[in-house]
Short mmCIF file of C-alpha atoms in Angstrom, two decimals:
data_model
loop_
_atom_site.label_atom_id
_atom_site.label_comp_id
_atom_site.label_asym_id
_atom_site.label_seq_id
_atom_site.Cartn_x
_atom_site.Cartn_y
_atom_site.Cartn_z
CA MET A 426 5.18 16.93 -22.01
CA LYS A 427 6.66 13.45 -22.08
CA ILE A 428 4.72 12.46 -18.97
CA ARG A 429 1.57 13.87 -20.50
CA ALA A 430 2.12 11.70 -23.59
CA LEU A 431 2.65 8.68 -21.38
CA ALA A 432 -0.59 9.42 -19.58
CA ILE A 433 -2.50 9.68 -22.87
CA SER A 434 -1.05 6.39 -24.09
CA PHE A 435 -1.96 4.83 -20.73
CA VAL A 436 -5.58 5.94 -21.03
CA LEU A 437 -5.83 4.73 -24.65
CA ALA A 438 -4.40 1.33 -23.77
CA TRP A 439 -6.67 1.19 -20.75
CA CYS A 440 -9.76 1.72 -22.85
CA ALA A 441 -8.61 -1.00 -25.22
CA LEU A 442 -8.56 -3.70 -22.56
CA PRO A 443 -11.69 -5.80 -23.22
CA ALA A 444 -11.94 -7.32 -19.73
CA LEU A 445 -11.66 -3.91 -18.17
CA ALA A 446 -14.19 -2.28 -20.46
CA ALA A 447 -16.64 -5.11 -19.99
CA SER A 448 -16.53 -5.07 -16.21
CA MET A 449 -16.12 -1.38 -15.34
CA PRO A 450 -19.57 0.15 -14.70
CA SER A 451 -20.33 3.72 -15.71
CA ASP A 452 -20.82 4.64 -12.06
CA TRP A 453 -17.68 2.75 -11.09
CA TRP A 454 -17.65 3.92 -7.49
CA LYS A 455 -20.86 1.97 -6.83
CA ALA A 456 -19.18 -1.41 -7.40
CA PRO A 457 -15.82 -1.80 -5.63
CA GLY A 458 -14.36 -5.23 -6.31
CA SER A 459 -16.19 -5.46 -9.64
CA LEU A 460 -13.12 -6.35 -11.72
CA ALA A 461 -12.59 -9.46 -9.60
CA SER A 462 -16.02 -10.80 -10.53
CA ASP A 463 -14.73 -11.91 -13.95
CA ASP A 464 -11.79 -13.82 -12.53
CA ALA A 465 -12.55 -15.36 -9.16
CA GLU A 466 -9.56 -17.71 -9.41
CA TRP A 467 -6.84 -15.07 -9.10
CA ARG A 468 -8.89 -13.21 -6.51
CA ALA A 469 -9.03 -16.32 -4.32
CA LYS A 470 -5.30 -16.82 -4.82
CA TYR A 471 -4.59 -13.21 -3.83
CA LEU A 472 -6.67 -13.48 -0.66
CA GLN A 473 -5.07 -16.83 0.22
CA GLN A 474 -1.61 -15.32 -0.13
CA LYS A 475 -2.62 -12.53 2.23
CA GLU A 476 -3.95 -15.05 4.74
CA VAL A 477 -0.77 -17.13 4.55
CA ALA A 478 1.38 -14.03 4.98
CA ASN A 479 -0.67 -12.84 7.92
CA ALA A 480 -0.55 -16.30 9.55
CA PHE A 481 3.22 -16.48 9.04
CA ALA A 482 3.69 -13.02 10.55
CA ALA A 483 1.52 -13.91 13.54
CA ASP A 484 3.39 -17.19 14.06
CA LEU A 485 6.75 -15.45 13.81
CA GLN A 486 5.68 -12.82 16.31
CA ALA A 487 4.48 -15.49 18.72
CA SER A 488 7.77 -17.38 18.33
CA GLN A 489 9.80 -14.25 19.07
CA LYS A 490 7.79 -13.53 22.20
CA SER A 491 7.88 -17.08 23.56
CA GLY A 492 11.30 -18.19 22.38
CA LYS A 493 9.78 -21.27 20.78
CA GLY A 494 10.33 -22.42 17.25
CA MET A 495 13.98 -21.36 17.16
CA SER A 496 17.08 -23.52 17.00
CA TYR A 497 17.02 -26.42 19.44
CA LEU A 498 20.50 -25.31 20.51
CA ASP A 499 19.25 -21.99 21.91
CA GLN A 500 19.14 -21.09 25.57
CA GLY A 501 15.85 -22.11 27.10
CA GLY A 502 14.04 -22.72 23.82
CA VAL A 503 11.72 -25.65 23.20
CA SER A 504 13.22 -28.39 21.05
CA PRO A 505 11.49 -29.30 17.76
CA SER A 506 9.33 -32.41 17.82
CA TRP A 507 11.74 -34.25 15.53
CA TYR A 508 14.82 -33.69 17.71
CA ARG A 509 16.41 -36.70 19.37
CA PRO A 510 19.49 -36.42 21.61
CA PRO A 511 22.64 -38.11 20.23
CA LEU A 512 22.98 -41.79 21.14
CA GLU A 513 25.95 -42.79 23.21
CA VAL A 514 27.46 -45.74 21.34
CA GLN A 515 30.02 -48.25 22.59
CA PRO A 516 31.57 -49.97 19.55
CA TYR A 517 31.70 -53.76 19.47
CA PRO A 518 35.14 -54.92 20.65
CA ALA A 519 35.41 -57.97 18.37
CA LYS A 520 37.33 -57.90 15.09
CA TYR A 521 35.44 -57.05 11.94
CA SER A 522 34.07 -59.99 9.92
CA GLN A 523 32.13 -59.27 6.76
CA LYS A 524 29.83 -62.30 6.95
CA LEU A 525 29.25 -62.01 10.68
CA TYR A 526 28.49 -58.28 10.53
CA ASP A 527 26.12 -58.71 7.55
CA LEU A 528 24.28 -61.53 9.32
CA ALA A 529 24.06 -59.64 12.62
CA TYR A 530 22.79 -56.47 10.91
CA SER A 531 20.08 -58.45 9.14
CA ALA A 532 19.07 -60.16 12.36
CA PHE A 533 18.88 -56.89 14.28
CA LEU A 534 16.63 -55.38 11.64
CA GLN A 535 14.33 -58.39 11.54
CA SER A 536 13.98 -58.35 15.32
CA HIS A 537 13.50 -54.55 15.32
CA GLU A 538 16.51 -54.01 17.56
CA LEU A 539 17.37 -50.72 15.90
CA ASP A 540 19.69 -49.54 18.66
CA GLU A 541 21.89 -52.60 18.17
CA ALA A 542 21.75 -52.23 14.37
CA TYR A 543 22.86 -48.62 14.80
CA ARG A 544 25.70 -49.71 17.12
CA LEU A 545 26.81 -52.33 14.63
CA ALA A 546 26.81 -49.98 11.64
CA PHE A 547 28.61 -47.33 13.71
CA THR A 548 31.30 -49.89 14.64
CA ALA A 549 31.68 -51.07 11.03
CA VAL A 550 32.20 -47.49 9.78
CA GLN A 551 34.89 -46.92 12.40
CA LYS A 552 36.70 -50.13 11.48
CA ARG A 553 36.22 -49.83 7.70
CA PRO A 554 35.98 -46.04 6.97
CA ASP A 555 36.12 -46.51 3.20
CA ASP A 556 33.21 -48.94 3.05
CA ARG A 557 30.36 -46.95 1.48
CA LEU A 558 27.83 -49.74 2.02
CA TRP A 559 28.15 -49.50 5.79
CA ARG A 560 27.93 -45.72 5.65
CA GLN A 561 24.67 -46.07 3.69
CA ARG A 562 23.41 -48.55 6.31
CA LEU A 563 24.37 -46.14 9.11
CA ILE A 564 22.50 -43.35 7.33
CA GLU A 565 19.46 -45.58 7.02
CA VAL A 566 19.21 -46.72 10.63
CA ALA A 567 20.25 -43.29 11.98
CA GLY A 568 17.35 -41.79 10.06
CA TRP A 569 14.92 -44.26 11.65
CA LEU A 570 16.22 -43.35 15.10
CA GLY A 571 16.08 -39.59 14.48
CA GLN A 572 19.88 -39.20 14.60
CA ARG A 573 19.91 -36.44 11.97
CA GLU A 574 23.33 -35.10 12.92
CA GLU A 575 24.84 -38.53 12.29
CA VAL A 576 23.00 -38.73 8.96
CA LEU A 577 24.49 -35.35 8.05
CA ARG A 578 28.01 -36.46 8.96
CA GLN A 579 27.78 -39.54 6.78
CA LEU A 580 26.21 -37.70 3.84
CA HIS A 581 28.90 -35.03 4.11
CA TRP A 582 31.61 -37.72 3.91
CA LEU A 583 29.99 -39.30 0.85
CA ALA A 584 29.64 -35.89 -0.81
CA GLU A 585 33.31 -35.11 -0.23
CA HIS A 586 34.14 -38.41 -1.89
CA GLY A 587 32.27 -37.64 -5.11
CA ASP A 588 28.69 -38.74 -4.44
CA ALA A 589 26.55 -36.01 -6.10
CA THR A 590 23.27 -37.43 -4.80
CA ALA A 591 24.63 -37.46 -1.26
CA GLN A 592 25.78 -33.84 -1.68
CA ALA A 593 22.28 -32.61 -2.55
CA LYS A 594 20.85 -34.47 0.45
CA ALA A 595 23.60 -33.19 2.73
CA ILE A 596 23.01 -29.57 1.70
CA SER A 597 19.28 -29.87 2.29
CA LEU A 598 19.76 -31.48 5.69
CA ALA A 599 22.47 -29.00 6.71
CA LEU A 600 20.11 -26.12 5.99
CA THR A 601 17.40 -27.82 8.05
CA LEU A 602 19.78 -28.36 10.96
CA GLU A 603 21.15 -24.82 10.63
CA ARG A 604 24.67 -25.88 9.75
CA PRO A 605 25.67 -23.18 7.25
CA ASP A 606 29.35 -24.04 7.76
CA ILE A 607 28.81 -27.42 6.11
CA VAL A 608 26.83 -25.91 3.22
CA ILE A 609 29.61 -23.39 2.57
CA SER A 610 32.35 -26.02 2.83
CA MET A 611 30.65 -28.03 0.08
CA LEU A 612 29.44 -25.28 -2.27
CA ALA A 613 31.98 -22.44 -1.97
CA PRO A 614 34.84 -24.43 -3.61
CA ALA A 615 32.44 -25.73 -6.25
CA ALA A 616 31.39 -22.17 -7.13
CA HIS A 617 34.97 -21.45 -8.21
CA SER A 618 35.31 -24.52 -10.37
CA ARG A 619 31.93 -24.88 -12.12
CA PRO A 620 28.63 -23.03 -12.65
CA LEU A 621 26.31 -23.84 -9.78
CA SER A 622 22.62 -24.39 -10.34
CA ASP A 623 20.11 -21.77 -9.14
CA ALA A 624 19.12 -24.08 -6.27
CA GLU A 625 22.77 -24.45 -5.19
CA TRP A 626 23.30 -20.69 -5.32
CA LYS A 627 20.18 -20.18 -3.25
CA SER A 628 21.52 -22.56 -0.58
CA LEU A 629 24.97 -20.97 -0.58
CA ILE A 630 23.65 -17.41 -0.32
CA TYR A 631 21.29 -18.46 2.47
CA ALA A 632 24.15 -20.09 4.36
CA TYR A 633 26.27 -16.94 4.13
CA GLY A 634 23.25 -15.02 5.37
CA GLN A 635 22.90 -17.31 8.40
CA LEU A 636 26.50 -16.54 9.30
CA GLY A 637 25.90 -12.82 8.79
CA GLU A 638 28.40 -12.63 5.92
CA PRO A 639 26.53 -11.31 2.86
CA ASP A 640 29.76 -9.66 1.67
CA ARG A 641 31.27 -13.12 1.07
CA ALA A 642 28.18 -14.10 -0.91
CA LEU A 643 28.60 -10.96 -3.05
CA LYS A 644 32.26 -11.80 -3.71
CA ALA A 645 31.28 -15.32 -4.78
CA LEU A 646 28.60 -13.93 -7.11
CA ASP A 647 30.98 -11.40 -8.63
CA TYR A 648 33.57 -14.11 -9.26
CA ALA A 649 31.00 -16.40 -10.91
CA LEU A 650 29.64 -13.57 -13.09
CA GLN A 651 33.14 -12.65 -14.19
CA ARG A 652 34.32 -16.20 -14.87
CA PHE A 653 31.20 -17.92 -16.20
CA GLY A 654 29.35 -14.93 -17.69
CA PRO A 655 26.09 -13.19 -16.81
CA ARG A 656 23.07 -15.10 -15.63
CA ARG A 657 19.69 -13.67 -14.76
CA TYR A 658 19.35 -15.39 -11.39
CA LEU A 659 22.81 -14.32 -10.28
CA LEU A 660 22.25 -10.70 -11.34
CA ASN A 661 18.97 -10.58 -9.45
CA GLN A 662 20.63 -12.07 -6.36
CA LYS A 663 23.43 -9.55 -6.63
CA ALA A 664 20.85 -6.78 -6.78
CA TYR A 665 19.13 -8.13 -3.66
CA LEU A 666 22.33 -8.56 -1.64
CA SER A 667 23.69 -5.16 -2.67
CA TYR A 668 20.46 -3.60 -1.47
CA GLN A 669 20.75 -5.46 1.85
CA MET A 670 24.27 -4.06 2.18
CA GLY A 671 22.98 -0.54 1.53
CA ASP A 672 24.65 -0.19 -1.87
CA ILE A 673 21.70 1.19 -3.86
CA GLU A 674 23.80 2.05 -6.90
CA ALA A 675 25.24 -1.47 -7.25
CA SER A 676 21.79 -3.01 -6.74
CA LEU A 677 20.29 -0.77 -9.42
CA HIS A 678 23.14 -1.50 -11.84
CA ALA A 679 22.63 -5.27 -11.44
CA LEU A 680 18.88 -4.97 -12.04
CA GLN A 681 19.32 -2.79 -15.09
CA ARG A 682 21.95 -5.14 -16.48
CA SER A 683 19.56 -8.06 -16.02
CA ALA A 684 16.67 -6.16 -17.63
CA GLY A 685 18.85 -5.01 -20.53
CA GLN A 686 20.13 -8.50 -21.30
CA TYR A 687 17.14 -10.69 -20.51
CA GLY A 688 14.23 -8.27 -20.70
CA SER A 689 12.21 -6.80 -17.89
CA ASP A 690 8.92 -7.83 -16.34
CA PRO A 691 6.63 -6.21 -13.75
CA SER A 692 8.41 -7.78 -10.75
CA ILE A 693 11.84 -6.57 -11.94
CA ALA A 694 10.45 -3.17 -12.91
CA ILE A 695 8.96 -2.73 -9.44
CA GLU A 696 12.36 -3.26 -7.79
CA GLU A 697 14.07 -0.96 -10.29
CA ALA A 698 11.46 1.74 -9.76
CA ARG A 699 11.78 1.50 -5.98
CA LEU A 700 15.56 1.91 -6.15
CA LEU A 701 15.26 4.87 -8.51
CA SER A 702 12.69 6.41 -6.18
CA MET A 703 15.12 6.09 -3.27
CA GLN A 704 17.52 8.21 -5.32
CA GLY A 705 14.80 10.75 -6.05
CA ASN A 706 14.61 9.85 -9.76
CA TYR A 707 10.81 9.64 -9.90
CA ARG A 708 10.53 10.19 -13.65
CA LEU A 709 12.97 7.37 -14.40
CA ALA A 710 11.14 5.17 -11.90
CA PHE A 711 7.82 5.88 -13.60
CA ALA A 712 9.38 5.20 -17.01
CA ALA A 713 10.65 1.80 -15.78
CA LEU A 714 7.09 0.84 -14.86
CA GLU A 715 5.64 2.32 -18.02
CA ARG A 716 7.89 0.11 -20.18
CA VAL A 717 6.30 -3.06 -18.80
CA ARG A 718 2.79 -1.75 -18.12
CA ALA A 719 1.39 -3.78 -21.03
CA GLN A 720 2.67 -6.96 -19.32
CA ALA A 721 1.11 -6.14 -15.94
CA THR A 722 -2.00 -8.16 -15.19
CA LEU A 723 -4.76 -7.34 -12.73
CA GLU A 724 -3.20 -9.84 -10.33
CA GLU A 725 -0.06 -7.73 -9.89
CA VAL A 726 -1.42 -5.39 -7.26
CA PRO A 727 2.02 -4.10 -6.09
CA PHE A 728 2.70 -2.89 -9.64
CA TRP A 729 -0.47 -0.78 -9.77
CA GLN A 730 0.11 0.57 -6.28
CA LEU A 731 3.61 1.81 -7.12
CA TYR A 732 2.45 3.05 -10.54
CA ALA A 733 -0.27 5.11 -8.85
CA VAL A 734 2.13 6.56 -6.26
CA LEU A 735 4.68 7.64 -8.88
CA ALA A 736 2.03 9.08 -11.19
CA TRP A 737 0.68 11.08 -8.25
CA GLU A 738 4.17 12.25 -7.33
CA LEU A 739 4.71 13.47 -10.92
CA HIS A 740 1.27 15.16 -10.99
CA ASP A 741 0.17 12.88 -13.84
CA HIS A 742 -3.32 12.73 -12.41
CA ASP A 743 -4.87 10.97 -15.41
CA ALA A 744 -2.54 7.98 -15.04
CA ALA A 745 -2.83 8.05 -11.25
CA LEU A 746 -6.64 8.07 -11.44
CA GLN A 747 -6.78 5.05 -13.75
CA ALA A 748 -4.35 3.07 -11.57
CA GLU A 749 -6.22 3.96 -8.38
CA LYS A 750 -9.51 3.00 -10.04
CA THR A 751 -8.01 -0.40 -10.85
CA LEU A 752 -7.01 -0.98 -7.24
CA TYR A 753 -10.41 0.22 -6.02
CA LEU A 754 -12.33 -2.01 -8.41
CA LEU A 755 -10.15 -4.96 -7.48
CA GLY A 756 -10.88 -4.38 -3.82
CA ALA A 757 -7.11 -4.10 -3.22
CA ALA A 758 -6.81 -0.36 -2.48
CA ASN A 759 -5.09 0.46 0.81
CA GLN A 760 -5.83 3.53 2.89
CA TYR A 761 -3.34 5.69 0.96
CA ASP A 762 -4.82 4.61 -2.36
CA LEU A 763 -8.26 5.61 -1.11
CA GLN A 764 -6.98 8.98 0.12
CA ARG A 765 -5.46 9.74 -3.28
CA LEU A 766 -8.60 8.56 -5.07
CA VAL A 767 -10.74 10.95 -3.02
CA ARG A 768 -8.44 13.82 -3.97
CA LEU A 769 -8.37 12.81 -7.64
CA THR A 770 -12.15 12.53 -8.00
CA GLY A 771 -13.33 15.29 -5.66
CA GLU A 772 -13.47 18.09 -8.22
CA LYS A 773 -15.08 16.33 -11.18
CA GLU A 774 -16.83 13.35 -9.54
CA PRO A 775 -17.90 14.40 -6.02
CA GLU A 776 -20.27 11.45 -5.73
CA ALA A 777 -17.36 9.11 -6.42
CA ALA A 778 -15.25 10.93 -3.83
CA LEU A 779 -18.09 10.54 -1.32
CA SER A 780 -18.41 6.80 -1.98
CA VAL A 781 -14.63 6.25 -1.72
CA ALA A 782 -14.44 8.29 1.49
CA MET A 783 -17.30 6.26 2.96
CA LEU A 784 -15.48 3.02 2.09
CA GLY A 785 -12.30 4.36 3.72
CA TRP A 786 -14.22 5.30 6.87
CA ARG A 787 -15.96 1.91 7.09
CA LYS A 788 -12.75 -0.03 6.42
CA TYR A 789 -10.10 1.94 8.33
CA HIS A 790 -12.10 4.16 10.70
CA LEU A 791 -9.72 7.07 10.18
CA PRO A 792 -10.87 10.68 10.83
CA ILE A 793 -9.55 11.84 7.45
CA PHE A 794 -12.12 9.68 5.66
CA TYR A 795 -14.86 10.72 8.04
CA PHE A 796 -14.38 14.42 7.39
CA GLU A 797 -13.97 13.91 3.64
CA GLY A 798 -17.29 12.05 3.76
CA LEU A 799 -18.92 14.93 5.65
CA TYR A 800 -17.61 17.47 3.16
CA TYR A 801 -18.70 15.67 -0.01
CA ALA A 802 -22.05 14.58 1.45
CA ALA A 803 -22.83 18.22 2.24
CA ALA A 804 -21.49 19.45 -1.11
CA ALA A 805 -23.67 16.92 -2.99
CA LYS A 806 -26.66 17.67 -0.69
CA HIS A 807 -26.89 14.00 0.29
CA TRP A 808 -28.52 14.91 3.57
CA GLU A 809 -29.47 11.33 4.46
CA THR A 810 -25.87 10.16 4.10
CA LEU A 811 -24.63 13.19 6.00
CA GLY A 812 -27.07 12.44 8.82
CA GLN A 813 -25.93 8.82 8.99
CA LEU A 814 -22.31 9.91 9.30
CA LEU A 815 -23.11 12.43 12.02
CA GLN A 816 -25.02 9.81 13.99
CA GLU A 817 -22.09 7.39 13.85
CA VAL A 818 -20.17 9.49 16.38
CA ALA A 819 -20.91 7.89 19.75
CA LYS A 820 -21.71 10.02 22.77
CA SER A 821 -18.38 9.08 24.30
CA ASP A 822 -16.66 10.18 21.04
CA PRO A 823 -13.56 7.94 21.46
CA ASP A 824 -11.95 9.39 18.33
CA GLY A 825 -12.46 13.00 19.41
CA LEU A 826 -14.31 13.89 16.20
CA ARG A 827 -16.41 16.54 17.93
CA ASN A 828 -13.28 18.48 18.72
CA PHE A 829 -12.95 19.46 15.06
CA PRO A 830 -14.83 22.49 13.68
CA ALA A 831 -15.63 20.47 10.52
CA TYR A 832 -17.96 18.22 12.52
CA TRP A 833 -20.02 21.16 13.79
CA LEU A 834 -20.03 22.82 10.38
CA ALA A 835 -21.48 19.64 8.83
CA LEU A 836 -24.00 19.34 11.67
CA GLY A 837 -25.09 22.91 11.02
CA GLN A 838 -25.52 22.27 7.29
CA TRP A 839 -27.55 19.14 7.97
CA ALA A 840 -29.76 20.86 10.57
CA ASN A 841 -30.28 23.85 8.26
CA ALA A 842 -31.39 21.53 5.43
CA ARG A 843 -33.97 20.06 7.83
CA LEU A 844 -35.07 23.60 8.82
CA ASP A 845 -33.95 22.93 12.38
CA TYR A 846 -32.60 26.46 12.79
CA HIS A 847 -32.07 26.19 16.53
CA LEU A 848 -29.71 23.20 16.13
CA ALA A 849 -28.07 24.80 13.09
CA GLY A 850 -27.31 28.00 15.02
CA TYR A 851 -25.88 26.03 17.92
CA ALA A 852 -23.69 23.95 15.57
CA TYR A 853 -22.33 27.00 13.68
CA ALA A 854 -21.62 28.72 16.98
CA GLU A 855 -19.65 25.66 18.15
CA ALA A 856 -17.67 25.63 14.88
CA LEU A 857 -16.79 29.33 15.34
CA ARG A 858 -15.90 28.81 19.00
CA ARG A 859 -13.31 26.23 17.95
CA ASN A 860 -12.12 28.25 14.95
CA PRO A 861 -13.08 31.94 15.04
CA ASP A 862 -11.56 32.46 11.56
CA ASP A 863 -13.83 29.88 9.87
CA THR A 864 -15.44 32.07 7.19
CA VAL A 865 -17.48 29.15 5.83
CA ALA A 866 -19.22 28.63 9.18
CA GLU A 867 -19.73 32.38 9.59
CA ASN A 868 -21.14 32.71 6.08
CA ASN A 869 -23.50 29.77 6.64
CA LEU A 870 -24.62 31.24 9.95
CA LEU A 871 -25.46 34.60 8.35
CA TRP A 872 -27.49 33.03 5.55
CA MET A 873 -29.29 30.75 8.03
CA LEU A 874 -30.30 33.77 10.14
CA ILE A 875 -31.44 35.63 7.03
CA ASP A 876 -33.53 32.71 5.77
CA SER A 877 -35.06 31.99 9.15
CA GLY A 878 -35.84 35.65 9.90
CA GLN A 879 -33.96 35.71 13.22
CA LEU A 880 -33.28 39.43 12.97
CA ARG A 881 -32.17 40.01 16.56
CA LEU A 882 -29.48 37.34 16.33
CA LEU A 883 -28.58 38.56 12.85
CA ARG A 884 -28.01 42.09 14.17
CA ALA A 885 -25.82 40.72 16.97
CA VAL A 886 -23.72 38.60 14.60
CA LEU A 887 -23.19 41.53 12.24
CA VAL A 888 -21.50 43.64 14.91
CA GLY A 889 -17.96 44.20 13.74
CA ASN A 890 -18.60 42.74 10.27
CA THR A 891 -20.28 45.64 8.46
CA ALA A 892 -17.35 47.99 7.84
CA GLN A 893 -14.77 45.83 6.08
CA PRO A 894 -16.10 42.26 5.80
CA GLU A 895 -13.93 39.61 4.20
CA SER A 896 -14.59 39.01 0.53
CA ALA A 897 -16.03 35.55 1.33
CA LEU A 898 -18.62 37.19 3.62
CA ARG A 899 -19.43 40.25 1.54
CA ASP A 900 -22.56 38.91 -0.18
CA ALA A 901 -23.99 37.51 3.06
CA VAL A 902 -23.31 40.76 4.95
CA ARG A 903 -24.87 42.87 2.18
CA ASN A 904 -27.99 40.73 2.16
CA ALA A 905 -28.14 40.79 5.96
CA LEU A 906 -28.00 44.60 5.96
CA GLU A 907 -30.78 44.73 3.40
CA ARG A 908 -32.83 42.31 5.52
CA LEU A 909 -32.37 44.73 8.46
CA ASN A 910 -33.33 47.70 6.27
CA LEU A 911 -29.85 49.14 6.62
CA ASN A 912 -29.75 49.90 2.92
CA ARG A 913 -27.27 52.79 3.05
CA GLN A 914 -24.71 50.63 4.91
CA ALA A 915 -25.25 47.86 2.36
CA LEU A 916 -24.62 50.28 -0.49
CA TYR A 917 -21.31 51.47 0.88
CA LEU A 918 -19.88 47.97 1.23
CA PRO A 919 -16.90 47.40 -1.10
CA ARG A 920 -17.84 45.54 -4.26
CA ASP A 921 -15.94 44.00 -7.14
CA LEU A 922 -18.09 43.40 -10.22
CA ALA A 923 -15.08 41.94 -12.04
CA LYS A 924 -15.38 38.85 -9.85
CA VAL A 925 -19.11 38.53 -10.52
CA ALA A 926 -20.20 36.11 -13.25
CA PRO A 927 -21.40 38.00 -16.39
CA SER A 928 -24.89 36.46 -16.10
CA ALA A 929 -25.22 37.85 -12.55
CA ARG A 930 -24.02 41.40 -13.21
CA ALA A 931 -27.32 42.81 -14.46
CA PRO A 932 -29.37 41.44 -11.50
CA ARG A 933 -26.71 42.80 -9.14
CA LEU A 934 -26.98 46.27 -10.73
CA LEU A 935 -30.79 46.21 -10.53
CA ASN A 936 -30.59 45.25 -6.87
CA GLU A 937 -28.29 48.18 -6.14
CA ALA A 938 -30.59 50.50 -8.08
CA SER A 939 -33.48 49.50 -5.82
CA LEU A 940 -31.36 50.18 -2.76
CA TRP A 941 -30.37 53.65 -3.98
CA ASP A 942 -33.98 54.37 -4.88
CA SER A 943 -35.04 53.52 -1.30
CA THR A 944 -32.56 56.09 0.04
CA GLY A 945 -33.89 58.85 -2.21
CA GLN A 946 -31.08 58.72 -4.79
CA THR A 947 -33.41 58.30 -7.79
CA GLY A 948 -30.96 59.67 -10.32
CA LEU A 949 -28.23 57.23 -9.36
CA ALA A 950 -30.81 54.44 -9.36
CA TRP A 951 -31.86 55.41 -12.91
CA SER A 952 -28.21 55.32 -14.07
CA LEU A 953 -27.70 51.86 -12.60
CA ARG A 954 -30.83 50.58 -14.32
CA ARG A 955 -29.57 51.91 -17.66
CA GLN A 956 -26.25 50.18 -17.03
CA ALA A 957 -28.09 46.93 -16.26
CA ALA A 958 -30.10 47.27 -19.49
CA TRP A 959 -26.88 47.82 -21.46
CA GLN A 960 -25.32 44.79 -19.75
CA SER A 961 -28.33 42.62 -20.70
CA ALA A 962 -28.21 43.83 -24.32
CA GLN A 963 -24.51 43.06 -24.47
CA GLU A 964 -25.15 39.52 -23.25
CA LEU A 965 -27.85 39.07 -25.94
CA ARG A 966 -25.43 40.24 -28.63
CA ASP A 967 -22.81 37.83 -27.36
CA MET A 968 -25.30 34.97 -27.47
CA ASP A 969 -26.26 35.82 -31.09
CA GLY A 970 -22.66 35.92 -32.18
CA GLY A 971 -22.53 39.72 -32.43
CA ASP A 972 -25.01 39.97 -35.37
CA ARG A 973 -27.21 42.65 -33.75
#
């Protein structure tokens, strides 16, 4: 009942959205991607993000196959373009003189003798280790020469001696050079003495991750949360690391603590719902999304995808349908969204189901969409569409679609609609050869033979079906027997008037009366006609509200 109320509130809020109401056509299935037409900016951003992600994935895959793009210290890898091997430096043997060294350094720079300037600064740092000026000069010339490891060493020294600017630069460079040990040596002690910034925490957690020690990162986060109090970024990082460690409960607790103290948003709700789903708590997961649904914009495709999945899982088909429509109209529905949308619309909107199935077939080329398209095209009597789908199966049939009885059933329906009875009979026979228990194909075959007057084939098909036909075949068998003038056999077929629609009972009785009359049973025929007249009178009274 609660879920039902949520679904109703969802639909009411949905209808109240002006952008949605303005852009959703009445025949919505005819315009996929229509919601994006009012906001091309976010659509372009969404597509660009997909392209960037795809390019990154492709580049990563290529790097893993070739060994390129990894650390320049790996075995057999290709060094980055910026890498320069360390310079072998022989310090100057003479004693240090401030004036002489300053003059020589200036002269080397002016004459562009950077190697000598580097050698001089290196010598000065060795002879005067506390001189920060020379360390800054060594950093400068080492940077020009690509000696990034030397730059890192000098920045690290300055950071350890209280230079905050040098520390930030050292951390950034250490991450670039994949020296997590240096990052941890600078930030781990600081995390115990003062609140780190979000950027510093990000660097520290990343460094622990490079060393494969997320447990140490979790301990540092727990200590900071306990000593300095809760912080949204730290709680979210704790949730992420706990999940990476396989502790779903701790991850969920951190997320819920963050949401309870700082408020939730669609991105947080998505993670909370996913964790709850892993525990099998689908109703709580759906409720987490429902709480922030009003904040979710059209741009947040992952939110609507998860919302649709959970609504489907809980059998809240109204909410699932609206979410799947959103994804469809945004042009962001994946193959599973399209499969659910076909199922959700098939009963009440078969034309919509047909259009969605066609889109799925064109986009993903999966047999499930092909056969859904065949089914709904035949059900809606869209013979042109059905013919187009049938013709799309190549002679080589690489997908093996002709191996399924559904293909031959659809071919038979299409051929029958075109009055090509020879092809229809062949197709129904193929469907029955692949599935002898297919009552739909057998029923269609019987009616086709009746309509086309192929009495010899009709008599052959009826063999074995006249005594106790299945309920799905009973009407076709009865009509076939009548068509063959086997009226007495038709009369003795089992019947169940309770399953016949009230409006069809009187015609059915009159038909049976005619059959009995043809066999000489005029009295029984007269009784059936009286019963049909009474049935018709009863229907008239019901239509008039019982006044007669």
